[in-house]
Each structure stands twice: as structure tokens, then as C-alpha cells.
Coordinates of C-alpha atoms and ligand atoms in Angstrom, one line a residue:
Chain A
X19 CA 32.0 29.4 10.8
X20 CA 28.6 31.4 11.0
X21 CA 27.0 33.5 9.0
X22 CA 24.1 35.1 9.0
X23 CA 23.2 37.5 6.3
X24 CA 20.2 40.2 6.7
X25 CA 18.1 37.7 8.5
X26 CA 14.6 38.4 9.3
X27 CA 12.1 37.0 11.4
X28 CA 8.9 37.6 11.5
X29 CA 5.6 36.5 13.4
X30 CA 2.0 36.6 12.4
X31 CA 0.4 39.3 12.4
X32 CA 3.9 41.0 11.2
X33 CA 5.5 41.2 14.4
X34 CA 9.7 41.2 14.0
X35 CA 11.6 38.8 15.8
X36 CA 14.8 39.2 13.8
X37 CA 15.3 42.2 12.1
X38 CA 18.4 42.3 9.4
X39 CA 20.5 40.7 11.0
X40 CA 24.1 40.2 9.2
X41 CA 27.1 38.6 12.0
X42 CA 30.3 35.9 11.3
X43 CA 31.6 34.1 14.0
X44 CA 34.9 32.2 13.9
X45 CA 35.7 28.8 15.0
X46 CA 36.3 29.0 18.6
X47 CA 35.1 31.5 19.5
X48 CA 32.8 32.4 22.4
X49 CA 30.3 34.6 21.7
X50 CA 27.4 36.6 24.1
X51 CA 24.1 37.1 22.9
X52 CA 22.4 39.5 24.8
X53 CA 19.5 42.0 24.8
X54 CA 16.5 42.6 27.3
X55 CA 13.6 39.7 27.7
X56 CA 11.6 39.5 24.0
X57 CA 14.8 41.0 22.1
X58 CA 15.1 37.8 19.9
X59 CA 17.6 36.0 21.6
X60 CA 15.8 32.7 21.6
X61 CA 14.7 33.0 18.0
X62 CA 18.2 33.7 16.6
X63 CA 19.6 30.5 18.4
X64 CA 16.8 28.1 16.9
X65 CA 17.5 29.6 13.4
X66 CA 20.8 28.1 14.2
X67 CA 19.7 24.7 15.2
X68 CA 16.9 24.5 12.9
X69 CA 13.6 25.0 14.9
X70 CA 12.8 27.9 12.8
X71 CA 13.6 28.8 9.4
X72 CA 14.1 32.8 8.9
X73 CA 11.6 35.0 6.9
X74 CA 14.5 36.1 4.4
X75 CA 18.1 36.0 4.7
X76 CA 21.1 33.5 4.1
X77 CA 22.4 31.4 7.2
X78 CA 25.3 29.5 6.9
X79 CA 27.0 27.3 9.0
X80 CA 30.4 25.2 8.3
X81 CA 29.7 26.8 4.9
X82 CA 26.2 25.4 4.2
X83 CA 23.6 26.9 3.5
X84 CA 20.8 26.0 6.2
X85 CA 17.9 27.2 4.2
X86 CA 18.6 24.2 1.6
X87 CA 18.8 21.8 4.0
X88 CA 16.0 19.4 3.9
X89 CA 14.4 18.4 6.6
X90 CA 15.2 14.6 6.9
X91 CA 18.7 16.2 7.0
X92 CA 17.9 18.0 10.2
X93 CA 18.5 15.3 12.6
X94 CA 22.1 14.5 11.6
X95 CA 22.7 18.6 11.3
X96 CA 21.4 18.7 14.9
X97 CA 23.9 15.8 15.6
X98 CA 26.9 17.6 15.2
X99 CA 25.5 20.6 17.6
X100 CA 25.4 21.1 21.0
X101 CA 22.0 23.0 22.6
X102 CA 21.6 23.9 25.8
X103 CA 17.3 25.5 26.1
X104 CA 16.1 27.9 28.4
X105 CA 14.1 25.8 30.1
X106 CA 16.5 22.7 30.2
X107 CA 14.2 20.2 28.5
X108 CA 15.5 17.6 30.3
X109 CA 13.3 14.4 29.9
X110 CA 11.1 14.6 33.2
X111 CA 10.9 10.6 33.6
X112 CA 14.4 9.7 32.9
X113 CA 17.5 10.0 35.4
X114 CA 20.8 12.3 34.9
X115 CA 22.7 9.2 33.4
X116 CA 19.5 8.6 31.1
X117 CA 19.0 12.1 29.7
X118 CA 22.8 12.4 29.3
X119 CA 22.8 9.1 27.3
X120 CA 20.0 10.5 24.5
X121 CA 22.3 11.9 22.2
X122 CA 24.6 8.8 22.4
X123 CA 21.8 6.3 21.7
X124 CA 20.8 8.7 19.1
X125 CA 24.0 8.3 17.5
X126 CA 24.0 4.6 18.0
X127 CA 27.1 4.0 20.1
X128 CA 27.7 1.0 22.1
X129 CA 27.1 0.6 25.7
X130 CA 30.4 0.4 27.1
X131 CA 31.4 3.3 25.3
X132 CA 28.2 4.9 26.6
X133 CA 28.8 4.0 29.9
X134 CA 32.5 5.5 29.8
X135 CA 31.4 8.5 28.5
X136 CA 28.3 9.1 30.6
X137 CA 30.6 8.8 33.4
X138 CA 33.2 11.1 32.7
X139 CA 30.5 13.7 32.0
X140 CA 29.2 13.1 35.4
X141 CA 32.7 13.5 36.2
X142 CA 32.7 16.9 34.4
X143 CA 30.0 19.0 35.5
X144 CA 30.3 17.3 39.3
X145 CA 26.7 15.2 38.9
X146 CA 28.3 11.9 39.7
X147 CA 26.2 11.4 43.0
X148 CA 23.2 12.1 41.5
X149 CA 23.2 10.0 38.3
X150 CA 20.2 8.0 39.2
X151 CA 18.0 11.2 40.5
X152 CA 15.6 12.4 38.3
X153 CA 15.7 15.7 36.8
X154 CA 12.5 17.2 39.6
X155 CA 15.1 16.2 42.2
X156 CA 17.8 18.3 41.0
X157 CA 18.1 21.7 41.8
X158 CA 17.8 24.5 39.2
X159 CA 21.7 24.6 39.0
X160 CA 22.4 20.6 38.8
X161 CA 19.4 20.8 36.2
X162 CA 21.2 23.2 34.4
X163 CA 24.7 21.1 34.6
X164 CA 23.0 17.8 33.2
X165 CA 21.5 19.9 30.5
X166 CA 25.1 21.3 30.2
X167 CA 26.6 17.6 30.0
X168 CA 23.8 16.0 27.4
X169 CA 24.8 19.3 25.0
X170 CA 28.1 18.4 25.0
X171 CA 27.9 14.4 24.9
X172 CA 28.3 14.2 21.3
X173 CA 31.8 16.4 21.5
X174 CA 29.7 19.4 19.3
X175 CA 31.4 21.6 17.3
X176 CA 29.3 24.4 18.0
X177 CA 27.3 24.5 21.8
X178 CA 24.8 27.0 22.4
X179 CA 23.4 27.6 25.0
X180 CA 20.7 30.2 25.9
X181 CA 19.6 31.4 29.5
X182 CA 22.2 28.9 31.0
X183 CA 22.6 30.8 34.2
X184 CA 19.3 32.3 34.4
X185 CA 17.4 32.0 37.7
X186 CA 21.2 31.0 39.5
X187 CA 22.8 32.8 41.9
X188 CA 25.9 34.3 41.3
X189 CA 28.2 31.2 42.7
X190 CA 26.5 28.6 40.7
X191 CA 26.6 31.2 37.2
X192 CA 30.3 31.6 37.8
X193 CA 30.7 28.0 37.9
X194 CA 28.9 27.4 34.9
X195 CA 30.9 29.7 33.1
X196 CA 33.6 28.4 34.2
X197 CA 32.4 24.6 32.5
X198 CA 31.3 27.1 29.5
X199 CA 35.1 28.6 29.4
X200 CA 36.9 24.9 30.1
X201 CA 34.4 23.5 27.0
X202 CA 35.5 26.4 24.9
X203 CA 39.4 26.0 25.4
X204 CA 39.0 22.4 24.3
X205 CA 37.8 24.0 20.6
X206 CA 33.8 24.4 21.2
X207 CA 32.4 27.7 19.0
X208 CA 30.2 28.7 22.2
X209 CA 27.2 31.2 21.6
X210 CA 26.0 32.2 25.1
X211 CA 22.3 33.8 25.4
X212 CA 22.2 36.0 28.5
X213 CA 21.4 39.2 30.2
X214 CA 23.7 38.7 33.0
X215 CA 25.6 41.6 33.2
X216 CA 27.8 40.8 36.2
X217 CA 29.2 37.5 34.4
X218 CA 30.1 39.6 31.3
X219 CA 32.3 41.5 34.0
X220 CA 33.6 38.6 34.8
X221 CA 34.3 37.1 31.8
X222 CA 34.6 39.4 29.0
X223 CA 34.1 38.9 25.4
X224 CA 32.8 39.6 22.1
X225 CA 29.0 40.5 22.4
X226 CA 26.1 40.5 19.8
X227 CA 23.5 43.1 21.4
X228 CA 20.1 42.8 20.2
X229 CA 17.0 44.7 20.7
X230 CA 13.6 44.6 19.4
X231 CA 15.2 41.9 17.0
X232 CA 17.9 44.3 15.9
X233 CA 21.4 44.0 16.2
X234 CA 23.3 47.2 18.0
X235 CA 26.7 47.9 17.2
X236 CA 28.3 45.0 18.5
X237 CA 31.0 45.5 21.6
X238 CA 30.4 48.7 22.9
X239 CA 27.2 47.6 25.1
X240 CA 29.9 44.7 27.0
X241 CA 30.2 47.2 29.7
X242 CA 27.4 49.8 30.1
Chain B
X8 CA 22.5 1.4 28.4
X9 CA 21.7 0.6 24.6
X10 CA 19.1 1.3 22.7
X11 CA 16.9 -1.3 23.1
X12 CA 16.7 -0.5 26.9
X13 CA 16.4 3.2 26.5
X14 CA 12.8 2.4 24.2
X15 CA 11.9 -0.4 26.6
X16 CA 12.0 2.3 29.2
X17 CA 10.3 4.9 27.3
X18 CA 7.4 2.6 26.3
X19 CA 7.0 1.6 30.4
X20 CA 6.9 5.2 31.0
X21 CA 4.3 5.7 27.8
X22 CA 2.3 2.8 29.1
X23 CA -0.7 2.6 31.8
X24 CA -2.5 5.1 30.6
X25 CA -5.8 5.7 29.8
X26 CA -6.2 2.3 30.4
X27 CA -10.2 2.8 30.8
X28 CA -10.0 3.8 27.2
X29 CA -8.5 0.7 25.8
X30 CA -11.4 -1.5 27.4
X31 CA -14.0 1.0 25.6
X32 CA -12.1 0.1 22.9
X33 CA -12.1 -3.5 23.4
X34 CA -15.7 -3.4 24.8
X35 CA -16.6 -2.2 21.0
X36 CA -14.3 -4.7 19.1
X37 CA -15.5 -7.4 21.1
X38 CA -19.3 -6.9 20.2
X39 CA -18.1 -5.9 17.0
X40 CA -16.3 -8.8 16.2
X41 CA -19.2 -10.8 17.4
X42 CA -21.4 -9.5 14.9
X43 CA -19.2 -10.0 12.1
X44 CA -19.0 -13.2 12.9
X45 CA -22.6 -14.2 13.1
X46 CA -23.2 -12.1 9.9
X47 CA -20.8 -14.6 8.3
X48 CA -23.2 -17.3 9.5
X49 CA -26.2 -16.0 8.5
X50 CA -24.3 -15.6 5.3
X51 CA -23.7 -18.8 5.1
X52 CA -27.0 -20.4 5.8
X53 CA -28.0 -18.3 3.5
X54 CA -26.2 -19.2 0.4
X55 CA -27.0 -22.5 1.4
X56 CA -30.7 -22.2 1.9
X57 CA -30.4 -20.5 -2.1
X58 CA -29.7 -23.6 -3.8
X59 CA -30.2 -26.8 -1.5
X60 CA -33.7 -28.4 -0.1
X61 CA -32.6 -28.6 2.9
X62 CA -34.3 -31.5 5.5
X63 CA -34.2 -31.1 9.2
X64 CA -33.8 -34.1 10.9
X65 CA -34.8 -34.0 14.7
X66 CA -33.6 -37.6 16.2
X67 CA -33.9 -38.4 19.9
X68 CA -30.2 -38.3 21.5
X69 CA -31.6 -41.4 23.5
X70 CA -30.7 -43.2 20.1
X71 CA -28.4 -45.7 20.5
X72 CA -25.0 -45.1 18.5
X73 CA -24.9 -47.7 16.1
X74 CA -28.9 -46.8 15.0
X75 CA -27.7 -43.2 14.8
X76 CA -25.1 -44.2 12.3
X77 CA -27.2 -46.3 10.2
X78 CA -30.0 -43.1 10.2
X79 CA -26.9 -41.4 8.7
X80 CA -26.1 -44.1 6.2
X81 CA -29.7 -44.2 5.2
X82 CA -29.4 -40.9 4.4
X83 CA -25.8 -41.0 2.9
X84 CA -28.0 -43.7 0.4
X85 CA -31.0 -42.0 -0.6
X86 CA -29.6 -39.8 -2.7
X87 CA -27.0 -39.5 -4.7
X88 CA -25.7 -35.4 -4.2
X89 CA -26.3 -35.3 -0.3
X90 CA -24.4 -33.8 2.3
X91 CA -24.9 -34.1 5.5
X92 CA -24.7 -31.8 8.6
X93 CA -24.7 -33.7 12.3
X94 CA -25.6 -31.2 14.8
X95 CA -24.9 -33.1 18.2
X96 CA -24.6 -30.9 21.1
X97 CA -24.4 -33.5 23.8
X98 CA -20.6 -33.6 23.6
X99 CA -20.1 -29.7 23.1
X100 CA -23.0 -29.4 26.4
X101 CA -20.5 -31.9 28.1
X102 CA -17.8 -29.7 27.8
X103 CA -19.6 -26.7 29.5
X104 CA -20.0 -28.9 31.9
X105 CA -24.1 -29.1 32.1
X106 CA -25.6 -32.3 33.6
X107 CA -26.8 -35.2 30.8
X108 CA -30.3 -35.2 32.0
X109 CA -30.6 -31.7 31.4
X110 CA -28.9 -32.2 28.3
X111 CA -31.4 -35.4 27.0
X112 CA -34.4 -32.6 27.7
X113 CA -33.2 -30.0 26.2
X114 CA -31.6 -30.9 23.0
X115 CA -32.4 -33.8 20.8
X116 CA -29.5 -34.6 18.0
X117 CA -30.3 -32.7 14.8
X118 CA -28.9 -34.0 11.1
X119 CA -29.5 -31.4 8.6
X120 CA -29.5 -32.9 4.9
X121 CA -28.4 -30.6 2.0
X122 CA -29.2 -32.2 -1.4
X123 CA -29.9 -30.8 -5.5
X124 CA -33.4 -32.7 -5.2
X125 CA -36.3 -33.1 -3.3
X126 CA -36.3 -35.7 -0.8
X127 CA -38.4 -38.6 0.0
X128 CA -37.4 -40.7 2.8
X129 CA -39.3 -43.4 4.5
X130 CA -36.9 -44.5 7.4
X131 CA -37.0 -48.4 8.1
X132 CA -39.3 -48.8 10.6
X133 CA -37.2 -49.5 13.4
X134 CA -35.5 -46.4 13.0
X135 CA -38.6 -44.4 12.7
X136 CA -39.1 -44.5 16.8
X137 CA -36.2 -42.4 17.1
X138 CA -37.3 -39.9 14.6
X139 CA -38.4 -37.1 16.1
X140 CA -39.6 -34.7 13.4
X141 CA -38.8 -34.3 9.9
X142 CA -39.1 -31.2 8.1
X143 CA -38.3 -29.9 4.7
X144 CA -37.3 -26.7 3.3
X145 CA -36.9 -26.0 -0.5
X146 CA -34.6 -23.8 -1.7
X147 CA -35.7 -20.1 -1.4
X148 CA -34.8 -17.4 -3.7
X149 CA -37.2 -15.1 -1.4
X150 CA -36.1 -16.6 1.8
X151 CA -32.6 -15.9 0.3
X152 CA -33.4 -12.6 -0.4
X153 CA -34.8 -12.0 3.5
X154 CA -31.4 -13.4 5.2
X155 CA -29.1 -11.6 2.8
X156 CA -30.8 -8.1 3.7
X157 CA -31.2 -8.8 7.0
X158 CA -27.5 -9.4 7.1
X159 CA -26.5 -6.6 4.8
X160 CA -28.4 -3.7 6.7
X161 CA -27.9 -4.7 10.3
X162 CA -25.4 -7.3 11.1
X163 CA -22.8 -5.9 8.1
X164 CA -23.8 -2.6 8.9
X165 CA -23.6 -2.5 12.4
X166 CA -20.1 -5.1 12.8
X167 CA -18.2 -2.4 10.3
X168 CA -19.5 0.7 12.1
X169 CA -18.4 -0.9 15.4
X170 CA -14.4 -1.5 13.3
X171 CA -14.6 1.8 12.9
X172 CA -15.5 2.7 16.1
X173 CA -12.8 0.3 17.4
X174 CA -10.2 1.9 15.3
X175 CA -11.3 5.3 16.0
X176 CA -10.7 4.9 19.9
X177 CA -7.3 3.3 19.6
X178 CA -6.4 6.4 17.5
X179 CA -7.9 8.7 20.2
X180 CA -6.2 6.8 22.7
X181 CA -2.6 7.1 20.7
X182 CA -3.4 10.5 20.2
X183 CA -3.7 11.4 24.0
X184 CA -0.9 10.0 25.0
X185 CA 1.1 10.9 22.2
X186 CA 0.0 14.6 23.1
X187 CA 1.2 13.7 26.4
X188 CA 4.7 13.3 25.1
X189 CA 4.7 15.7 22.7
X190 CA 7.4 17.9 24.4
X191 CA 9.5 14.9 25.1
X192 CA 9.1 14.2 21.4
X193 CA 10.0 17.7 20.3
X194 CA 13.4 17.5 22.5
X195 CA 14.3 14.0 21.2
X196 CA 14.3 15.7 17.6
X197 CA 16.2 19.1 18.6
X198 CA 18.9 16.5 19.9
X199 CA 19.2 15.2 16.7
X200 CA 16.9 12.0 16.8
X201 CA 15.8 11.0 13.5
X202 CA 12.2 9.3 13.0
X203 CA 13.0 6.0 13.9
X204 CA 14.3 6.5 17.3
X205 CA 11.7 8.7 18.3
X206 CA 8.9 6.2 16.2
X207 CA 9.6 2.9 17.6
X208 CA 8.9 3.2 21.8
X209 CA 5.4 4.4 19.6
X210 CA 5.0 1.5 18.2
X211 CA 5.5 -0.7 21.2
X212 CA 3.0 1.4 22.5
X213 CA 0.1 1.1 20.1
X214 CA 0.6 -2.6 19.4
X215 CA 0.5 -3.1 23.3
X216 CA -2.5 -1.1 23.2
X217 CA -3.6 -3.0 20.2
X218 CA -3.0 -6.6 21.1
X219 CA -4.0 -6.0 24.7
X220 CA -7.7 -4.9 23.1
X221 CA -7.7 -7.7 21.1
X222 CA -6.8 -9.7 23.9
X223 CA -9.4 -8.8 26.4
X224 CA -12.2 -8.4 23.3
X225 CA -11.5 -12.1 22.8
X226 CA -11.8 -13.2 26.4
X227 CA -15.1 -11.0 26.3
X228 CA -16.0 -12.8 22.7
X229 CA -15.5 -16.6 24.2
X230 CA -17.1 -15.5 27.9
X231 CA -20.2 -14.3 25.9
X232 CA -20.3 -17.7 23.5
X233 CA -20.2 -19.8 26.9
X234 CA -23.1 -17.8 28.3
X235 CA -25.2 -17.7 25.1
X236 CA -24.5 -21.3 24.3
X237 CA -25.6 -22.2 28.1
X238 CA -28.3 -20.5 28.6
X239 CA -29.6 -20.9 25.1
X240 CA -28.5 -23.8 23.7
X241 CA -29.9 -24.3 20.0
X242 CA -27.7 -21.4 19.5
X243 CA -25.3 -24.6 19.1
X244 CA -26.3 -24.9 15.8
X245 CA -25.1 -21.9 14.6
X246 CA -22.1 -21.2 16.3
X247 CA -20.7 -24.0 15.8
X248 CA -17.2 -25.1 14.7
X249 CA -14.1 -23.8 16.0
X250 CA -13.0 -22.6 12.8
X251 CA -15.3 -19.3 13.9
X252 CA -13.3 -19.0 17.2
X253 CA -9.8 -19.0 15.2
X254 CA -11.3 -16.6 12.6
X255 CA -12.0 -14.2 15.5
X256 CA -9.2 -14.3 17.9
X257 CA -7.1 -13.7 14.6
X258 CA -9.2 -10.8 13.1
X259 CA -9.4 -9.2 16.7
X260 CA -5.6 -9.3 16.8
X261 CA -5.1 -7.9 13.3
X262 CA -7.4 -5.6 14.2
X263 CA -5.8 -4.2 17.0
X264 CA -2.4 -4.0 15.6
X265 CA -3.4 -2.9 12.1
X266 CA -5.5 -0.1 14.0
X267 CA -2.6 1.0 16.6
X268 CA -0.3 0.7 13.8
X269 CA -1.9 3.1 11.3
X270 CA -3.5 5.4 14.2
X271 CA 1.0 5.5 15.3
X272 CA 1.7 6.3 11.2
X273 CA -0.8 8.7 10.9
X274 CA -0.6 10.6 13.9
X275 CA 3.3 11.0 13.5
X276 CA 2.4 12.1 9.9
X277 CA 0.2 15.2 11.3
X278 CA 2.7 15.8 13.6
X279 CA 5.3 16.0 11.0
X280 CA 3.4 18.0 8.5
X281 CA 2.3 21.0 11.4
Ligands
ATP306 N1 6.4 31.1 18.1 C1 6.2 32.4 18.2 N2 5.1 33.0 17.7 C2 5.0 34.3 17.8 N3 5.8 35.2 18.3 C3 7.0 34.6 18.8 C4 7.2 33.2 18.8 N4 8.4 33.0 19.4 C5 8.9 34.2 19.8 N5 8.0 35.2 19.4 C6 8.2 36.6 19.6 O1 9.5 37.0 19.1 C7 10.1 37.9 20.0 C8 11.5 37.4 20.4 O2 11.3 36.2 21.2 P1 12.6 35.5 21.8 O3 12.1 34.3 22.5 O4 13.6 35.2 20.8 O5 13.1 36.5 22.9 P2 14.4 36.4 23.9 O6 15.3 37.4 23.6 O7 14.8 35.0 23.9 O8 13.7 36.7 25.3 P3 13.9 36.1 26.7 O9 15.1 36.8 27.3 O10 12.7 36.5 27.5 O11 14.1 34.7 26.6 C9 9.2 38.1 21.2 O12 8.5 39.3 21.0 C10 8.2 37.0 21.1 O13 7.0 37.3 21.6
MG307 MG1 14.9 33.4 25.2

């Protein structure tokens, strides 16, 4: 479902990001991106939902080619795609049930069908108490559930999500993995940017192992 | 929730600021717009003064109404291709409210006669007392010339500089808030919003900004009329009709919409293209 063929990546003045990079991933799958801080994680993700367009190389997602898509395309691309960012991005002045609603209004459905979705989100990722806080009330792991929640309002075919456990403690990044695992039975292609080593453990699975924007061998750094 | 709420509530949350920079704004539009208009006047009396002899008539507002009409009708009768122009201020001083005696010292009625020809007018004698003063002008091509430079390089110059200037701190104003949002903006479009839904709480902004300019330049525009006109009053005779007032209030509303509006376009433009 994606491909990405010899990508590179690179920054002015000629720094590499992305170094030929060639991976496929299959439709439901759930996939761990991992690699030390600066290893490209970040950068590979956004060349999946657009934010940046690769030096060279072929991406290909569903079977199109991302490099011809055009960029009043992108918004109905991003659509169909759950993101969950590092730093949340949550809209600072909105509450839970508002930033959870974006990609809803963005697709232009009607507000009872908004408010029966937003709810069983709420529902989902246990935020239904604090709907009407706003995201500097939340704590780092409710922030990171909401952000969780708006990803997956549009029912994406593909959700990733980068960092989503980073600065939680152990309890709360088991129990997003858990909402990542539950997500991913239901038929969600997950790729999972982390470098937490103690929920690989846990949850074991195909890895893509990057460093200094290269991809090493795939699998056999899972449990090192 | 729908849609319509979600941009009401983004353009409350966009709103209230820099709210000092939207009266600079309004503070330049409203003198602006004052010049403009009084460069139209000038205009005016100009164009006028080109191809008419034009006859001031001072008459003493102590003149009885009926008299008053017949000095008209005189008028009206000594030449064929005359128009007529009755400056009476007593009503318009009445409405700003200054007291009649005042009024009967300081301003006499005025008729100002436009005609093709040279006029000669000997007033039947009983309407003579209440002539004050009669005095003639021909038509200038210098004095023509004088008015329509003074008006090009000051009054045209300075009105359109001050547009600009209007326009130019609306824009800065859109652009600081729309930096301000510029992250919000950036995650709207990663979740897939296209340019409309991101565009329109924008607009609502800058044509709030813009009408809300326009709004207070105009109260500014009328306070400053009142004061001028009271405390000088022959300035009566040239701002006078209210077709000036409408022509204004509606430009200074344009204004401020045209200028949020582009200043919204253009901004989202760069934004686009970096
Ligand atoms: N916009 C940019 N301009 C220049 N260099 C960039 C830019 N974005 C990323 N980089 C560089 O690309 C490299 C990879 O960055 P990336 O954010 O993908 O790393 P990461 O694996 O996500 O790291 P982290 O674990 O810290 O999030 C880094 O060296 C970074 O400095
Ligand atoms: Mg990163």
C-alpha cells in the first residue's frame, strides 16, 4: 500500500535527511519507525502526508504516485489520512470536542452526525469528562489521546503517528498502544515513529530502523 | 457543531487584536477621506469658476421670506442662462444647535449666480436695503489654473498617499495576526482543509477590521465637519450638501473592505507561494 523507492532527502547546504530509502508496506499492517533523535523519522512521515516532497525517488501510496499530485489535490489526499505530530498540534484555543471536530467540518458532515461521532471518540480514548477543557488543561497524555481521536475521526486508512508516547510514562505509553493496536485490528495501516524500546518489547513487530537518514536492515534491530 | 460555528469561533478567537492598529488605521482614512472630499470641492468650484461669471450675492438673513424670494426671482429674470446657488446657513446653524442671534451676526444669506454672460443687475429699490454686497467674478482660465494645481499637488496628492497609507496598515494589521495564526493555519491544512475552510474565518476577520475602520473614520469624518462648521462657519459654503457625507461614509466603507479583502488575498497568496 506504500512504497517508497530510493528516496532521498536532502537539506540545504546538502545535509541528508533521507538517504535511499526503498520499503513496501501492506495494508494492515503496523509498522515501527525507529532510529535515534535526527535519524529522519519525522521527515519520512511528512513525505507520506505531503509536507515535504523528497529530493529524488518514487513514493507511492494506494498506487499513486505522490510526486504528481498537485497541490490543490493535497487537501483531499490528506483527507483520507490519519496524522498524529510530535508535538500534538492541537489547536491551543479550541476544546477536546472542537479540535476533534476539525477534520469532520473539513469534510463537511452534518452536526448530528458530528456530534455522534465526536462522542464516541470521547468514548474511545476515555476523554469524555474533559470535552470542554482546552488542550493547556490536558495533561501530556490526554493531549496525546485527543490528538489520537482527531487522527482517527475521519476513519483513515492509513494513521501515523510519530513520537505518540514520547515524554509518557510507561503506564500511559502502554495504553496508547493499546488504542494504537485496537485502531489497527479494526483495518488501520499504522506507521508508529518511536524510540521506545520497552514498548517494542511489549508489542512486537515489523520495524523500519533508520539512522543518519539510512535504512538498516530491517527486523534485526526489534530487540537489541 | 457545524461549520458556520466552528469559523464564527475562530474569527472571535482571531479578533481583538491589535486593536490600537485599526484606529491608526482609521485615524489615516478618516483625514484621508476628508481630503479627498474637499479636493472634489475645490474641484468643483473650480470647473465652475472656468466657464461661468459668477456673482456673489451677500443678502441680510434679517430679509423677510417673501423679499428673499423675489431677490431670487429677480435674479431667475435677468438673464436668461442663470443658475442659481442659495447658501442659507441659518437652518443648517439651527441644526447644530447655535443660538439665532449668534447666527444673524455671523452669517448673512449668500446667493451665488452662475451665468454664460456678464451681469448687470440693478435690484428694485426696495430690495436694495437688504443687499448687502455684490460682487462679481469672471470666469478665470488663470484662476482655474491656480485651484486645479492647488488641488492636484496637495489635496490629490496627499488624500491618495493617506489611501495608501490606510491600506497599507490594514495589510500590516492582517499580516500580524495572520502570523499569529500561522501554526494553526499550517495544522488546519495537514488535516486536510482545503483553502476555503481555512480562508473564510480570514475574511470575517479583515472585513471586521475593515468595516470597523471605516466605521470609526466616519464618526471621526462627521465629529470633525460639526467642529469645523461650528466654529467656522463660512465653511458652510463649501461643505455643503449631504450628497458629500453619503459619498464618504460609502467610499470609507469600500475602502475598508476592498483593503482587508485584498490585504486577506494577497497575504494568503505569499503564504501559499513560500
Ligand atoms: N526543515 C528542515 N530544514 C533543514 N533540516 C531539517 C529540516 N527538517 C529536518 N531537518 C534535518 O533532517 C534530519 C532528520 O530530522 P527528523 O526531524 O526527520 O528527525 P527525527 O528522526 O524525527 O528526530 P526526532 O527523534 O528528534 O524527532 C535532522 O538532521 C534535521 O536537522
Ligand atoms: Mg521526529
Amino acid at each position: 500500500m506504500i512504497e517508497l523507492y530510493h528516496v532521498d532527502k536532502k537539506y540545504p547546504p546538502g545535509i541528508y535527511a533521507l538517504k535511499d530509502i526503498t520499503f513496501k508496506v501492506e495494508k494492515g499492517e503496523f509498522v515501527y519507525i525507529t532510529g535515534p533523535s535526527g535519524a529522519g523519522k519525522t521527515t519520512l512521515l511528512s513525505i507520506i502526508y505531503l509536507s515535504t516532497r523528497p529530493t529524488s525517488g518514487k513514493v507511492f501510496v494506494l498506487g499513486k504516485d505522490l510526486t504528481r499530485i498537485k497541490p490543490d489535490h493535497y487537501p483531499k489526499f490528506r483527507r483520507e489520512l490519519g496524522i498524529v505530530f510530535q508535538n500534538f498540534r492541537l489547536l491551543k484555543n479550541r476544546t477536546v470536542y472542537e479540535n476533534i471536530a476539525i477534520p469532520l467540518l473539513i469534510r463537511g458532515m452534518d452536526t448530528e452526525k458530528i456530534r455522534k461521532k465526536i462522542n464516541y471518540l470521547l468514548n474511545f480514548v476515555g476523554l469524555y469528562s474533559k470535552r470542554w477543557s482546552y488542550p493547556d488543561e490536558l495533561s501530556g497524555g490526554e493531549q496525546q489521546r485527543a490528538a489520537i481521536a482527531r487522527a482517527i475521526a475521519n476513519d483513515p486508512f492509513l494513521l501515523l503517528a510519530d513520537e505518540p508516547t514520547g515524554n509518557l510514562d510507561e503506564e500511559m505509553s502502554i495504553e496508547i498502544l493499546y488504542l494504537l493496536k485496537e485502531i489497527n485490528l479494526k483495518g488501520v495501516t499504522i506507521l508508529l515513529a518511536t524510540h521506545n524500546k520497552d514498548i517494542m518489547k511489549l508489542f512486537p513487530g515489523r520495524n523500519i530502523h533508520l539512522e543518519n537518514g539510512q535504512l538498516i536492515n530491517e527486523q534485526t534491530k526489534i530487540l537489541d | 457543531m457545524s461549520r458556520l460555528r466552528y469559523w464564527i469561533n475562530t474569527f472571535y478567537s482571531y479578533i481583538f487584536r491589535d486593536i490600537w492598529r485599526i484606529f491608526l488605521s482609521t485615524l489615516v482614512g478618516g483625514i484621508s477621506l476628508y481630503l479627498l472630499v474637499f479636493s472634489v470641492l475645490f474641484l468643483k468650484e473650480a470647473y465652475k469658476s472656468k466657464h461661468y461669471y459668477r456673482v456673489f450675492i451677500t443678502v441680510s438673513n434679517k430679509t423677510p421670506h417673501s423679499d428673499f424670494t423675489r431677490i431670487q426671482n429677480f435674479l431667475r429674470s435677468s438673464e436668461n442662462n442663470i443658475k442659481l446657488k442659495i447658501l442659507s446657513p441659518v437652518e443648517k446653524l439651527k441644526k447644530l444647535s447655535i443660538k439665532s442671534e449668534e447666527i444673524e451676526k455671523i452669517l448673512p444669506y449668500t446667493i451665488i449666480a452662475y451665468s454664460s454672460m456678464p451681469l448687470k443687475l440693478n435690484f428694485p429699490s426696495d430690495l436694495k436695503a437688504f443687499i448687502i454686497r455684490v460682487t462679481s467674478t469672471p470666469p478665470g482660465e488663470k484662476e482655474f489654473r491656480r485651484v486645479l494645481s492647488v488641488v492636484r499637488n496637495f489635496f490629490i496628492f496627499l488624500s491618495i498617499s493617506l489611501l495608501f497609507g490606510t491600506i497599507l496598515i490594514i495589510i500590516l494589521t492582517l499580516h500580524l495576526s495572520f502570523i499569529s495564526h500561522i501554526e494553526e493555519i499550517k495544522t488546519l491544512q495537514m488535516l486536510g482543509a482545503n483553502r476555503t475552510f481555512i480562508n473564510i474565518p480570514l475574511y470575517f476577520e479583515g472585513i471586521f477590521t475593515g468595516i470597523t475602520s471605516s466605521i470609526i473614520a466616519i464618526l471621526m469624518f462627521l465629529a470633525t465637519e460639526f467642529l469645523l462648521k461650528r466654529y467656522y462657519p463660512p465653511l458652510l459654503v463649501l461643505l455643503n450638501g449631504i450628497e458629500y457625507d453619503i459619498i464618504s461614509i460609502s467610499s470609507g466603507i469600500l475602502l475598508g473592505i476592498a483593503g482587508s479583502f485584498l490585504g486577506t488575498i494577497f497575504l494568503l497568496r505569499m503564504e501559499e507561494a513560500s
